[in-house]
Structures are given as structure tokens and as C-alpha cells.
Coordinates of C-alpha atoms in Angstrom, one line a residue:
Chain A
X1 CA 8.8 -5.2 -44.9
X2 CA 8.6 -8.8 -43.7
X3 CA 5.7 -10.8 -45.0
X4 CA 3.2 -11.3 -42.3
X5 CA 2.5 -14.9 -43.2
X6 CA 4.8 -17.4 -44.5
X7 CA 3.8 -18.0 -48.1
X8 CA 4.2 -21.7 -48.2
X9 CA 2.3 -22.3 -45.0
X10 CA -0.5 -19.9 -45.6
X11 CA -1.1 -21.3 -49.1
X12 CA -1.1 -24.9 -47.8
X13 CA -3.5 -24.1 -45.0
X14 CA -5.9 -22.4 -47.4
X15 CA -5.6 -25.3 -49.9
X16 CA -6.6 -27.6 -47.1
X17 CA -9.6 -25.4 -46.2
X18 CA -10.8 -25.3 -49.8
X19 CA -10.3 -29.0 -50.5
X20 CA -11.8 -30.2 -47.1
X21 CA -15.5 -30.0 -48.0
X22 CA -15.0 -32.0 -51.2
X23 CA -12.9 -34.7 -49.4
X24 CA -15.4 -34.7 -46.5
X25 CA -18.3 -35.2 -48.9
X26 CA -16.6 -38.1 -50.7
X27 CA -15.7 -39.7 -47.4
X28 CA -19.3 -39.3 -46.0
X29 CA -20.8 -40.9 -49.1
X30 CA -18.9 -44.2 -48.4
X31 CA -18.7 -44.3 -44.6
X32 CA -21.0 -46.3 -42.4
X33 CA -23.8 -44.5 -40.7
X34 CA -26.6 -46.4 -38.8
X35 CA -29.9 -46.2 -40.5
X36 CA -28.4 -45.4 -43.9
X37 CA -27.7 -47.5 -47.0
X38 CA -24.3 -48.1 -45.6
X39 CA -25.0 -49.1 -42.0
X40 CA -21.4 -50.0 -40.9
X41 CA -17.9 -50.0 -42.2
X42 CA -17.1 -48.4 -45.6
X43 CA -18.7 -49.2 -48.9
X44 CA -21.0 -48.1 -51.6
X45 CA -24.3 -48.8 -49.8
X46 CA -25.4 -45.1 -50.1
X47 CA -24.9 -45.3 -53.9
X48 CA -26.9 -48.5 -54.0
X49 CA -29.6 -46.7 -52.1
X50 CA -29.6 -43.7 -54.5
X51 CA -30.1 -46.0 -57.5
X52 CA -33.6 -46.6 -56.1
X53 CA -34.4 -43.1 -55.1
X54 CA -37.5 -41.6 -56.7
X55 CA -37.5 -42.5 -60.4
X56 CA -34.1 -44.1 -59.9
X57 CA -30.7 -42.5 -60.3
X58 CA -30.2 -43.9 -63.9
X59 CA -33.2 -42.0 -65.0
X60 CA -32.0 -38.7 -63.5
X61 CA -28.5 -39.2 -64.7
X62 CA -29.8 -39.9 -68.3
X63 CA -32.0 -36.8 -68.1
X64 CA -28.9 -34.7 -67.2
X65 CA -26.8 -36.3 -69.9
X66 CA -29.5 -35.8 -72.6
X67 CA -29.9 -32.1 -71.6
X68 CA -26.2 -31.5 -71.4
X69 CA -25.4 -33.3 -74.7
X70 CA -28.1 -31.4 -76.5
X71 CA -26.9 -28.1 -75.0
X72 CA -23.3 -28.7 -75.9
X73 CA -24.1 -29.8 -79.5
X74 CA -26.6 -27.0 -80.0
X75 CA -24.2 -24.3 -78.6
X76 CA -21.3 -25.5 -80.7
X77 CA -23.3 -25.6 -84.0
X78 CA -25.1 -22.2 -83.4
X79 CA -21.9 -20.4 -82.1
X80 CA -19.6 -21.9 -84.8
X81 CA -21.9 -20.8 -87.6
X82 CA -22.7 -17.5 -85.9
X83 CA -19.1 -16.8 -85.0
X84 CA -18.1 -17.4 -88.6
X85 CA -20.8 -15.1 -89.8
X86 CA -19.9 -12.3 -87.4
X87 CA -16.1 -12.6 -88.1
X88 CA -16.1 -13.0 -91.8
X89 CA -19.3 -11.6 -93.4
X90 CA -21.2 -8.4 -93.7
X91 CA -24.9 -8.4 -93.9
X92 CA -27.8 -6.1 -92.9
X93 CA -28.5 -6.2 -89.1
X94 CA -25.2 -7.9 -88.2
X95 CA -24.2 -5.5 -85.4
X96 CA -27.7 -5.3 -84.1
X97 CA -28.0 -9.1 -83.9
X98 CA -24.6 -9.4 -82.1
X99 CA -25.5 -6.7 -79.6
X100 CA -28.9 -8.4 -79.0
X101 CA -27.1 -11.7 -78.3
X102 CA -24.7 -10.0 -75.9
X103 CA -27.6 -8.3 -74.1
X104 CA -28.7 -11.8 -72.9
X105 CA -26.0 -11.4 -70.2
X106 CA -27.7 -8.2 -68.9
X107 CA -31.1 -9.7 -68.3
X108 CA -31.9 -11.5 -65.0
X109 CA -32.3 -15.2 -65.3
X110 CA -35.8 -15.1 -63.7
X111 CA -37.0 -12.3 -65.9
X112 CA -36.6 -14.5 -69.0
X113 CA -37.5 -17.9 -67.4
X114 CA -41.0 -16.8 -66.1
X115 CA -42.2 -15.8 -69.6
X116 CA -40.3 -18.7 -71.2
X117 CA -42.3 -21.1 -69.0
X118 CA -45.5 -19.7 -70.7
X119 CA -43.9 -19.4 -74.1
X120 CA -42.6 -23.0 -74.2
X121 CA -46.1 -24.1 -73.2
X122 CA -47.5 -22.4 -76.4
X123 CA -45.1 -24.4 -78.6
X124 CA -45.4 -27.7 -76.8
X125 CA -41.9 -27.6 -75.3
X126 CA -42.8 -27.1 -71.7
X127 CA -41.7 -29.9 -69.5
X128 CA -39.4 -31.3 -72.2
X129 CA -35.7 -31.9 -72.1
X130 CA -35.0 -30.6 -75.6
X131 CA -36.9 -27.4 -74.7
X132 CA -34.7 -27.0 -71.6
X133 CA -31.6 -27.6 -73.7
X134 CA -32.7 -24.9 -76.2
X135 CA -33.1 -22.5 -73.2
X136 CA -29.5 -23.4 -72.1
X137 CA -28.2 -22.8 -75.6
X138 CA -29.7 -19.3 -75.5
X139 CA -28.1 -18.5 -72.2
X140 CA -24.7 -19.8 -73.5
X141 CA -24.9 -17.7 -76.6
X142 CA -23.3 -14.4 -75.4
X143 CA -20.2 -16.2 -74.2
X144 CA -20.1 -18.7 -77.0
X145 CA -20.6 -16.3 -79.9
X146 CA -18.1 -13.8 -78.5
X147 CA -15.5 -16.6 -78.0
X148 CA -16.1 -18.1 -81.5
X149 CA -16.1 -14.7 -83.3
X150 CA -12.8 -13.9 -81.8
X151 CA -11.4 -17.4 -82.6
X152 CA -12.4 -17.0 -86.3
X153 CA -11.0 -13.4 -86.4
X154 CA -7.6 -14.7 -85.1
X155 CA -7.2 -16.9 -88.2
X156 CA -5.4 -15.1 -91.1
X157 CA -7.8 -14.4 -93.9
X158 CA -5.2 -15.6 -96.5
X159 CA -5.8 -19.2 -95.5
X160 CA -9.4 -19.0 -96.2
X161 CA -9.0 -16.9 -99.4
X162 CA -6.8 -19.4 -101.1
X163 CA -9.4 -22.1 -100.5
X164 CA -12.1 -19.8 -101.9
X165 CA -9.9 -19.1 -105.0
X166 CA -9.6 -22.8 -105.4
X167 CA -13.3 -22.9 -105.9
X168 CA -14.2 -24.0 -102.4
X169 CA -17.6 -22.7 -101.2
X170 CA -17.7 -20.7 -97.9
X171 CA -19.2 -23.7 -96.1
X172 CA -16.5 -26.1 -97.3
X173 CA -13.9 -23.5 -96.3
X174 CA -15.5 -23.5 -92.8
X175 CA -15.7 -27.3 -92.3
X176 CA -12.4 -28.2 -94.0
X177 CA -10.1 -25.4 -93.0
X178 CA -11.5 -23.1 -90.4
X179 CA -13.1 -25.5 -87.9
X180 CA -9.9 -27.4 -87.2
X181 CA -8.1 -24.1 -86.5
X182 CA -10.7 -23.0 -84.0
X183 CA -10.7 -26.3 -82.1
X184 CA -9.5 -24.8 -78.8
X185 CA -12.3 -22.2 -78.9
X186 CA -14.8 -25.0 -79.6
X187 CA -13.5 -27.0 -76.6
X188 CA -13.8 -24.0 -74.3
X189 CA -17.3 -23.2 -75.5
X190 CA -18.3 -26.9 -75.1
X191 CA -16.8 -27.1 -71.6
X192 CA -18.7 -24.0 -70.4
X193 CA -21.9 -25.2 -72.0
X194 CA -21.6 -28.6 -70.3
X195 CA -20.8 -27.3 -66.9
X196 CA -23.6 -24.7 -67.0
X197 CA -26.3 -27.1 -68.3
X198 CA -25.2 -30.1 -66.1
X199 CA -25.3 -28.0 -62.9
X200 CA -28.1 -25.6 -63.4
X201 CA -30.9 -25.8 -60.9
X202 CA -33.2 -22.8 -61.5
X203 CA -34.1 -23.4 -65.1
X204 CA -35.2 -27.0 -64.8
X205 CA -37.0 -26.2 -61.5
X206 CA -39.1 -23.7 -63.4
X207 CA -39.5 -25.4 -66.8
X208 CA -40.0 -29.0 -65.8
X209 CA -42.8 -30.2 -63.6
X210 CA -42.7 -33.9 -64.2
X211 CA -40.5 -35.7 -61.7
X212 CA -39.5 -38.3 -64.3
X213 CA -37.9 -35.5 -66.4
X214 CA -35.8 -34.0 -63.6
X215 CA -32.1 -33.7 -64.1
X216 CA -29.7 -34.5 -61.2
X217 CA -29.7 -31.2 -59.4
X218 CA -33.5 -31.0 -59.0
X219 CA -33.8 -34.7 -58.2
X220 CA -31.1 -34.6 -55.5
X221 CA -32.4 -31.4 -54.0
X222 CA -35.8 -33.1 -53.7
X223 CA -34.1 -35.5 -51.2
X224 CA -34.0 -32.7 -48.7
X225 CA -37.8 -32.1 -49.0
X226 CA -39.3 -33.9 -46.1
X227 CA -42.1 -35.4 -48.2
X228 CA -39.7 -38.3 -48.6
X229 CA -39.4 -38.9 -44.9
X230 CA -36.3 -38.4 -42.8
X231 CA -33.4 -36.9 -44.8
X232 CA -30.8 -39.6 -45.6
X233 CA -27.6 -37.5 -45.4
X234 CA -25.3 -40.3 -46.5
X235 CA -27.4 -40.8 -49.7
X236 CA -27.5 -37.0 -50.1
X237 CA -23.6 -36.8 -50.2
X238 CA -23.6 -39.7 -52.6
X239 CA -25.9 -37.6 -54.8
X240 CA -23.5 -34.6 -54.5
X241 CA -20.6 -36.9 -55.6
X242 CA -22.6 -38.2 -58.6
X243 CA -23.2 -34.6 -59.7
X244 CA -19.7 -33.3 -58.9
X245 CA -17.3 -36.0 -60.1
X246 CA -18.0 -35.6 -63.8
X247 CA -17.4 -31.9 -63.5
X248 CA -14.2 -32.3 -61.4
X249 CA -12.8 -34.7 -63.9
X250 CA -13.7 -32.6 -66.9
X251 CA -12.3 -29.5 -65.2
X252 CA -9.0 -31.2 -64.3
X253 CA -8.5 -32.6 -67.8
X254 CA -9.5 -29.5 -69.7
X255 CA -8.3 -26.9 -67.2
X256 CA -6.3 -24.8 -69.7
X257 CA -9.3 -24.5 -72.0
X258 CA -11.4 -23.3 -69.0
X259 CA -8.8 -20.7 -68.1
X260 CA -8.8 -19.6 -71.8
X261 CA -12.4 -18.7 -71.4
X262 CA -11.4 -16.3 -68.6
X263 CA -8.5 -14.8 -70.6
X264 CA -10.6 -14.2 -73.7
X265 CA -12.4 -11.2 -72.1
X266 CA -15.7 -12.9 -73.1
X267 CA -16.9 -12.5 -69.5
X268 CA -16.9 -8.8 -70.2
X269 CA -19.6 -9.2 -72.8
Chain B
X1 CA -6.7 -7.4 -99.1
X2 CA -9.9 -9.3 -99.5
X3 CA -9.9 -9.7 -103.3
X4 CA -11.1 -13.3 -103.3
X5 CA -13.8 -12.6 -100.8
X6 CA -15.1 -9.6 -102.8
X7 CA -14.7 -11.1 -106.3
X8 CA -17.1 -13.9 -105.4
X9 CA -19.9 -11.4 -105.5
X10 CA -20.8 -9.5 -102.4
X11 CA -24.5 -10.3 -102.7
X12 CA -23.8 -14.0 -102.5
X13 CA -21.4 -13.5 -99.6
X14 CA -24.1 -11.4 -97.9
X15 CA -26.7 -14.2 -98.3
X16 CA -24.2 -16.8 -97.0
X17 CA -23.5 -14.6 -93.9
X18 CA -27.2 -14.2 -93.2
X19 CA -27.6 -18.0 -93.6
X20 CA -24.9 -18.7 -91.0
X21 CA -26.3 -16.2 -88.6
X22 CA -29.9 -17.6 -89.0
X23 CA -29.7 -20.1 -86.1
X24 CA -28.4 -17.3 -83.8
X25 CA -31.2 -15.0 -85.0
X26 CA -33.9 -17.7 -84.4
X27 CA -32.7 -18.4 -80.9
X28 CA -32.2 -14.8 -79.9
X29 CA -35.6 -13.9 -81.4
X30 CA -37.7 -16.8 -80.1
X31 CA -36.0 -17.5 -76.7
X32 CA -34.8 -14.0 -75.7
X33 CA -36.7 -11.2 -77.5
X34 CA -40.1 -12.9 -77.5
X35 CA -40.0 -13.7 -73.7
X36 CA -38.9 -10.1 -73.0
X37 CA -41.9 -8.8 -74.9
X38 CA -44.1 -11.4 -73.2
X39 CA -42.9 -10.5 -69.7
X40 CA -44.0 -6.9 -70.3
X41 CA -47.4 -8.1 -71.4
X42 CA -47.7 -10.5 -68.5
X43 CA -46.9 -7.8 -66.1
X44 CA -49.9 -5.8 -67.4
X45 CA -52.3 -8.6 -66.9
X46 CA -53.8 -10.7 -64.2
X47 CA -52.1 -13.9 -65.4
X48 CA -53.0 -17.0 -63.5
X49 CA -50.9 -20.2 -63.8
X50 CA -54.0 -21.9 -65.4
X51 CA -56.8 -20.0 -67.1
X52 CA -56.9 -17.0 -69.4
X53 CA -55.3 -13.6 -68.6
X54 CA -57.2 -10.4 -68.1
X55 CA -55.8 -6.8 -68.4
X56 CA -55.4 -5.3 -65.0
X57 CA -52.6 -2.6 -65.3
X58 CA -51.3 -1.2 -63.0
X59 CA -52.4 -3.5 -60.2
X60 CA -49.4 -5.9 -60.5
X61 CA -47.0 -3.0 -60.0
X62 CA -49.1 -1.3 -57.3
X63 CA -49.1 -4.4 -55.1
X64 CA -45.4 -4.8 -55.2
X65 CA -44.9 -2.4 -52.3
X66 CA -47.8 -3.9 -50.4
X67 CA -46.1 -7.3 -50.3
X68 CA -44.2 -7.4 -47.0
X69 CA -42.4 -10.6 -48.1
X70 CA -40.9 -8.8 -51.1
X71 CA -40.0 -5.6 -49.3
X72 CA -38.2 -7.7 -46.6
X73 CA -36.5 -9.6 -49.4
X74 CA -35.3 -6.4 -51.0
X75 CA -33.5 -5.4 -47.8
X76 CA -32.2 -8.8 -47.1
X77 CA -30.9 -9.2 -50.7
X78 CA -29.2 -5.8 -50.5
X79 CA -27.6 -6.7 -47.2
X80 CA -26.4 -10.0 -48.5
X81 CA -25.1 -8.4 -51.7
X82 CA -23.1 -5.8 -49.7
X83 CA -21.5 -8.4 -47.3
X84 CA -20.7 -10.9 -50.0
X85 CA -19.2 -8.4 -52.4
X86 CA -16.8 -7.0 -49.8
X87 CA -15.8 -10.4 -48.4
X88 CA -15.6 -12.2 -51.7
X89 CA -13.5 -9.5 -53.3
X90 CA -11.1 -9.3 -50.4
X91 CA -10.7 -13.1 -50.2
X92 CA -10.3 -13.4 -54.0
X93 CA -7.7 -10.6 -54.1
X94 CA -5.8 -12.3 -51.2
X95 CA -5.8 -15.6 -53.0
X96 CA -4.8 -14.1 -56.3
X97 CA -1.8 -12.4 -54.7
X98 CA -0.8 -15.6 -53.0
X99 CA -0.7 -17.5 -56.3
X100 CA 0.3 -14.8 -58.8
X101 CA 4.0 -15.6 -59.0
X102 CA 5.2 -18.5 -61.1
X103 CA 6.8 -20.6 -58.3
X104 CA 7.0 -24.4 -58.1
X105 CA 3.7 -25.9 -57.0
X106 CA 1.7 -22.7 -57.7
X107 CA -0.4 -24.6 -60.2
X108 CA -1.5 -27.0 -57.4
X109 CA -2.6 -24.1 -55.2
X110 CA -4.5 -22.4 -58.0
X111 CA -6.3 -25.6 -58.8
X112 CA -7.1 -26.3 -55.2
X113 CA -8.6 -22.8 -54.7
X114 CA -10.6 -23.0 -57.9
X115 CA -11.8 -26.6 -57.6
X116 CA -15.0 -25.8 -55.6
X117 CA -16.0 -23.6 -58.6
X118 CA -16.0 -26.7 -60.8
X119 CA -18.7 -28.2 -58.6
X120 CA -22.3 -27.0 -59.4
X121 CA -23.8 -24.5 -57.1
X122 CA -26.7 -26.7 -56.2
X123 CA -24.3 -29.6 -55.4
X124 CA -22.2 -27.2 -53.3
X125 CA -25.3 -26.1 -51.4
X126 CA -26.3 -29.7 -50.7
X127 CA -22.7 -30.4 -49.6
X128 CA -22.9 -27.7 -47.0
X129 CA -26.4 -28.7 -46.1
X130 CA -24.9 -32.0 -44.9
X131 CA -21.6 -30.7 -43.7
X132 CA -23.2 -28.1 -41.4
X133 CA -25.7 -30.6 -40.0
X134 CA -24.7 -31.2 -36.4
X135 CA -25.7 -34.8 -36.3
X136 CA -24.1 -35.8 -39.6
X137 CA -21.3 -33.2 -40.2
X138 CA -17.9 -32.9 -38.8
X139 CA -18.6 -29.7 -36.8
X140 CA -21.2 -31.1 -34.5
X141 CA -18.8 -30.8 -31.6
X142 CA -18.9 -27.0 -31.9
X143 CA -22.6 -27.0 -31.0
X144 CA -23.2 -24.1 -33.4
X145 CA -26.7 -23.8 -34.8
X146 CA -25.6 -23.2 -38.3
X147 CA -28.9 -22.4 -40.0
X148 CA -31.2 -22.2 -36.9
X149 CA -31.2 -18.4 -36.4
X150 CA -31.5 -15.7 -39.1
X151 CA -28.0 -14.3 -38.5
X152 CA -26.4 -17.8 -38.4
X153 CA -28.3 -18.8 -41.6
X154 CA -26.9 -15.8 -43.4
X155 CA -23.4 -16.4 -41.9
X156 CA -23.4 -20.1 -43.1
X157 CA -24.7 -19.1 -46.5
X158 CA -21.8 -16.6 -46.8
X159 CA -19.3 -19.4 -45.9
X160 CA -20.9 -21.5 -48.7
X161 CA -20.7 -18.8 -51.3
X162 CA -17.2 -17.8 -50.3
X163 CA -16.1 -21.4 -50.7
X164 CA -17.8 -21.9 -54.0
X165 CA -16.9 -18.5 -55.7
X166 CA -13.6 -17.3 -54.2
X167 CA -11.6 -19.3 -56.8
X168 CA -13.8 -18.1 -59.6
X169 CA -13.1 -14.4 -58.7
X170 CA -9.4 -15.2 -58.0
X171 CA -9.2 -16.5 -61.6
X172 CA -10.7 -13.2 -62.9
X173 CA -8.2 -11.2 -60.9
X174 CA -5.3 -13.4 -62.0
X175 CA -6.0 -12.6 -65.7
X176 CA -5.7 -8.9 -64.7
X177 CA -2.6 -9.4 -62.6
X178 CA -0.8 -11.3 -65.4
X179 CA -1.5 -8.5 -67.9
X180 CA 0.6 -6.1 -65.7
X181 CA 4.1 -6.1 -67.3
X182 CA 6.9 -7.5 -65.1
X183 CA 9.2 -4.6 -65.8
X184 CA 6.8 -2.2 -64.1
X185 CA 7.3 -4.1 -60.8
X186 CA 11.1 -4.3 -61.4
X187 CA 11.3 -0.6 -62.0
X188 CA 9.5 0.1 -58.8
X189 CA 11.7 -2.3 -56.8
X190 CA 14.9 -0.7 -58.1
X191 CA 13.5 2.6 -57.0
X192 CA 13.3 1.2 -53.5
X193 CA 9.5 0.9 -53.3
X194 CA 8.3 -1.4 -50.4
X195 CA 6.0 -4.4 -51.0
X196 CA 3.1 -2.4 -49.7
X197 CA 3.9 0.6 -51.9
X198 CA 4.1 -1.6 -55.0
X199 CA 0.7 -3.1 -54.2
X200 CA -0.9 0.2 -53.4
X201 CA 0.6 2.4 -56.1
X202 CA 1.1 -0.1 -58.9
X203 CA -0.9 -3.3 -58.6
X204 CA -4.2 -1.8 -57.4
X205 CA -4.5 1.0 -60.0
X206 CA -3.5 -1.2 -62.9
X207 CA -6.0 -3.8 -61.7
X208 CA -8.8 -1.3 -61.5
X209 CA -10.7 -2.5 -64.6
X210 CA -10.5 -6.2 -63.5
X211 CA -11.6 -5.3 -60.0
X212 CA -14.5 -3.4 -61.5
X213 CA -15.5 -6.4 -63.6
X214 CA -15.3 -8.7 -60.5
X215 CA -17.4 -6.3 -58.4
X216 CA -20.1 -6.1 -61.1
X217 CA -20.3 -9.9 -61.5
X218 CA -20.5 -10.3 -57.8
X219 CA -23.1 -7.6 -57.3
X220 CA -25.4 -8.7 -60.1
X221 CA -24.9 -12.4 -59.1
X222 CA -25.8 -11.6 -55.5
X223 CA -28.8 -9.5 -56.3
X224 CA -30.2 -12.4 -58.2
X225 CA -29.3 -15.0 -55.6
X226 CA -31.6 -18.0 -55.5
X227 CA -30.0 -21.4 -55.3
X228 CA -28.2 -20.9 -52.0
X229 CA -31.3 -19.7 -50.2
X230 CA -33.7 -22.1 -51.8
X231 CA -31.6 -25.2 -51.3
X232 CA -29.4 -24.4 -48.3
X233 CA -31.6 -22.3 -45.9
X234 CA -34.9 -22.9 -47.7
X235 CA -35.7 -19.2 -47.0
X236 CA -35.7 -19.8 -43.3
X237 CA -35.8 -19.5 -40.4
X238 CA -39.1 -17.6 -40.5
X239 CA -38.6 -16.3 -44.0
X240 CA -35.5 -14.4 -42.8
X241 CA -33.4 -15.5 -45.8
X242 CA -35.8 -15.0 -48.7
X243 CA -34.1 -13.3 -51.6
X244 CA -35.9 -11.2 -54.3
X245 CA -35.8 -14.0 -56.9
X246 CA -37.3 -16.4 -54.4
X247 CA -40.3 -14.1 -54.1
X248 CA -40.6 -14.1 -57.9
X249 CA -40.6 -17.8 -57.8
X250 CA -43.1 -18.1 -55.0
X251 CA -45.5 -15.7 -56.6
X252 CA -45.4 -17.6 -59.9
X253 CA -45.5 -21.2 -58.7
X254 CA -47.0 -21.1 -55.2
X255 CA -49.4 -18.3 -55.5
X256 CA -50.0 -19.1 -59.2
X257 CA -49.7 -15.4 -59.9
X258 CA -47.6 -15.1 -63.0
X259 CA -48.6 -11.5 -63.6
X260 CA -47.3 -10.4 -60.2
X261 CA -44.1 -12.4 -60.8
X262 CA -43.7 -10.8 -64.2
X263 CA -44.1 -7.3 -62.6
X264 CA -41.4 -8.2 -60.0
X265 CA -39.1 -9.5 -62.6
X266 CA -39.6 -6.2 -64.6
X267 CA -38.3 -4.4 -61.5
X268 CA -35.3 -6.7 -61.3
X269 CA -34.7 -6.2 -65.1
X270 CA -34.7 -2.4 -64.7
X271 CA -32.3 -2.5 -61.7
X272 CA -29.9 -4.9 -63.5
X273 CA -29.9 -2.9 -66.8
X274 CA -29.2 0.3 -64.9
X275 CA -26.3 -1.5 -63.0
X276 CA -24.9 -2.8 -66.3
X277 CA -25.0 0.7 -67.7
X278 CA -22.9 1.8 -64.8
X279 CA -20.6 -1.1 -65.4
X280 CA -20.0 -0.1 -69.0
X281 CA -19.1 3.4 -67.9
X282 CA -16.6 2.1 -65.3
X283 CA -15.0 -0.5 -67.6
X284 CA -14.7 1.7 -70.6
X285 CA -14.2 5.0 -68.8
X286 CA -10.5 5.1 -67.8
X287 CA -9.1 3.7 -71.1

């Protein structure tokens, strides 16, 4: 049977369709548009405009960076220790705890966030960036724990045993010998944690109510609310680029670690 | 085999293991189990955003069916889920088949198809918000009212979601396609099977578990849709694109009725857990 479509052509046409919106957005953010920050010609007028939007772009960017850094650090520490525990130790309640962590995947986001809004209020973490990061760590746990447990299980036990025989404690064995071996797993977990926390819109929308604390997605979406007057579409696309470019760069640099996350079967829970 | 591990005293090992698992246990307990218990309690009470709760079971549940906005949202979300799941799966399968062979340049195409998935969903929704604006975007000359009517708003949202998620689902399918041994294909070709027969008799059946996984992720994700309708269509026009999770959000933070929102999210929870139970059967069944 003759292929209906020429492979090279159909793939190229599809690639153009998939890349077009990104290229258009980048182009729109620098092109001239009467009444916008960049009135004529090409330049970074829209980006200069967005610096002054609301609390100022630097503030929103810093909020996003703080939340994402805390999320990545927290997820790595919790899942490295937890993965080690689940891969190498036996203790009462081990299987129950692992299943409970995986069950996070089954529960709708909104079902946990509504009570979390109340709960974080009780412990003084409502409307706080560390509180939001803790929530993101929790949502990352099923994937991260699964990934790290498998990474530790893939290391031959003999390596660790010889260290233990040499009088090394289990924590020293973890930091000196095992962690370097599970580095690819840690990078995958960190990448997923960054992308999820940097881009999430729903959790900060619910858990934060002070505009000065907003991360980028909530701040940039607020540009479309008419309370700020007419929508400045050029500035909006500049906002899209500010959010997207770090993710695109990270993805392109760490692509094989991202794909590892898919191959691991961790999406299956 | 584990002499060294056992000889160090299993009690000490046990304690060490518990210590390493403590951060996990604290997070799961405080940020997952506790909210799950609280959402049940909240759903049994009149729970205003400010002020103290009072027990009112079963009122929060009774009024679910009286809320026309929610009942409309249920139908709309089901319709959206059905359309997206069919289109997204078909598109992802097509893309995966186009880039499954290791030919020169295939990496570029995989990356191109996936790249929208690296952009956050909120950013993607804002991108389309500008791109499908007829005064600002490139398609103004078509004079199509992209989000002006209920049908067009749904159609445009589907375009957005297909663009953002096709590569993601393609990647899931590729992992499945690459686990099919090459000699299975070669054997079929030497037996004179046509391209279509190979696809229908070999690829599809062997891909079944992966397709099931993709379908479940797509169905659960679509049933819980929020960002696309909140950001891109803002529920409009005339509340025609209000999803179930949007009603939960509105009840909680616009009507200040956390108890009602909790009851609605209990309904979502039960539906999702039931769906996931079906998923486990499908995924584990045929092995």
C-alpha cells in the first residue's frame, strides 16, 4: 500500500503548525503596535512595560523563582530520603505509606486544595510562598518517590554493603556512594518539580490572596482582567515569553532526563 | 545476600528506615490525609469563607442537584472530555507513528511536536488568548469569532488543548511503541503483511496498555479541566464553557460557600477514584 502522505512533507507541515504559535508569540512580543509599550518598529518596549505592571515583573519573577526553588529542593530531599527508605529498608507501615503517597495521583487537585486553603490558614501558611511550595512538594511526591525508589533499587546492593562493612553508617553510604549513582533520577525529579511549580496556576490562585505574593502565571493572567483597563496584548505576549522561555531552555537542555521520566513507568503510579 | 545489612542489627536498620521515611510521612499525613479528612468534615457543615462552621448535613449534598450552573457544567465537562479524548488520542497516535522510526532528523520532529508541552498551560492559554484575538492575532483576516459563541469557544479551546497536549500524549505512546520488538515487525513483513495489517494486527494490540494509560490520563485530566476555561474563555460566553472544577472554585471563592464546594469536590473525588479503579483493571488485566 502506498503511503497516503509523503512522510517528510507531512512531518514538516506538522512541525510548522506546532512551532507557529510559539514563534508568533515571540514575534508579537517585540513587534510595534500602536498604543502598546512598543509603538513602532521592533524592540523590547513591551518588556519595559511589563516591568512596571502591577507590583512589577521583578517581584512576580522572584516569587516564582522562590516557590520553584523551594519546591525543587524540598522534592529532592524528601524523595531521595524516602526513595532510599522504600528501596533499602523494611519497617512497619512501609507499604501503606508508599501506597498512600501514590494515592495522591488519584485525588482531584481541587478536592485537596479547597481544604488545604483552610488547613494552611490554621498553621499560618495561608498566603505564603513556602506554604505553596510545600503543597507542590506533596503533589510531586507520587512521581518523585516512585522514580527515586526505582533509581535506588537499580544500584547493586554489593556497592552499599561494602561501605557498610567498612563501618560507614547508612546515611554516609547514602550521601557518599548512592546519591552520585542516582544523579540522573534526581535531575529528572528536579526537572518535573520545577516545570510543575513554575507553571501551575490553580494552586497559587487558591492559596494566595495577596497580589504581592503572586507567581508569574497568576500575575500575567490578571493582565486579562479588565480591572486594569484595556488589555495590552503586546505586553501579554511578553508575559507569556517570560514564563515560557526558562521552561523551553530547561527542556531543550535536559530533554533526555525528561523523556526518562516517561520511560520509567512512573506516570502509571 | 544481605549479610552486611542484617548483621548491623535489624532493629537499628528499621529505625534508620523509619527516619528516612519521616519527611514523606509528615508531608503525606499533613498535606494529603489531613485535607482529605477535612474536606469530608467541611462537606457536612455550613462552612463560610469567614466565620465559624455549623453542622448542616445533608444540605450541601442536596443542593448540588439544585444548582443549574453545576448541572450544566457536568454535561459540558462530559461533552468536552469525550471530544478531547477522541481527538487527542487520534492526533497523538498519528504523531507517534510519524516519528517512531529512527530516521535522520526524527529527533527534530519529536522535539517540535513536544515543545508546546514544555510551556505552562496557563502561558499556553494566554498565548491563544492573544493569537485568536482578531485585532491582534494573525487570523483576523478569517473573520472568525473564535470565542464569541458557545460552539466556537469550545472549538477554540479544543485547538488550544490539542496543541498543548498532543506531544505529551505522543511521548507516552512512543514509549509503548519502542517496547515492541523490531523482529515482530520483520516477521510480519516477511509473511507479506501490508502496512495496514501490521498496524491493525500487531501495533494496536501490543500498544493496548499504553493506549489505556493515555486514555485514562486524558479522561481524568479533562474531567478536572480548569485553566483552559478560566483563562482562555473565562467560562463564557453566557457560562457556556463552565467546567465542574470552575463551579467548585466559584462556590468557594465567589459565593464564599466552602461547605458547598467541599461537597462538590467529594463528588469529583468519588468519580475519579472509581475511574482510577477501572484504570487499574484495564492496565493490570491483560498481563
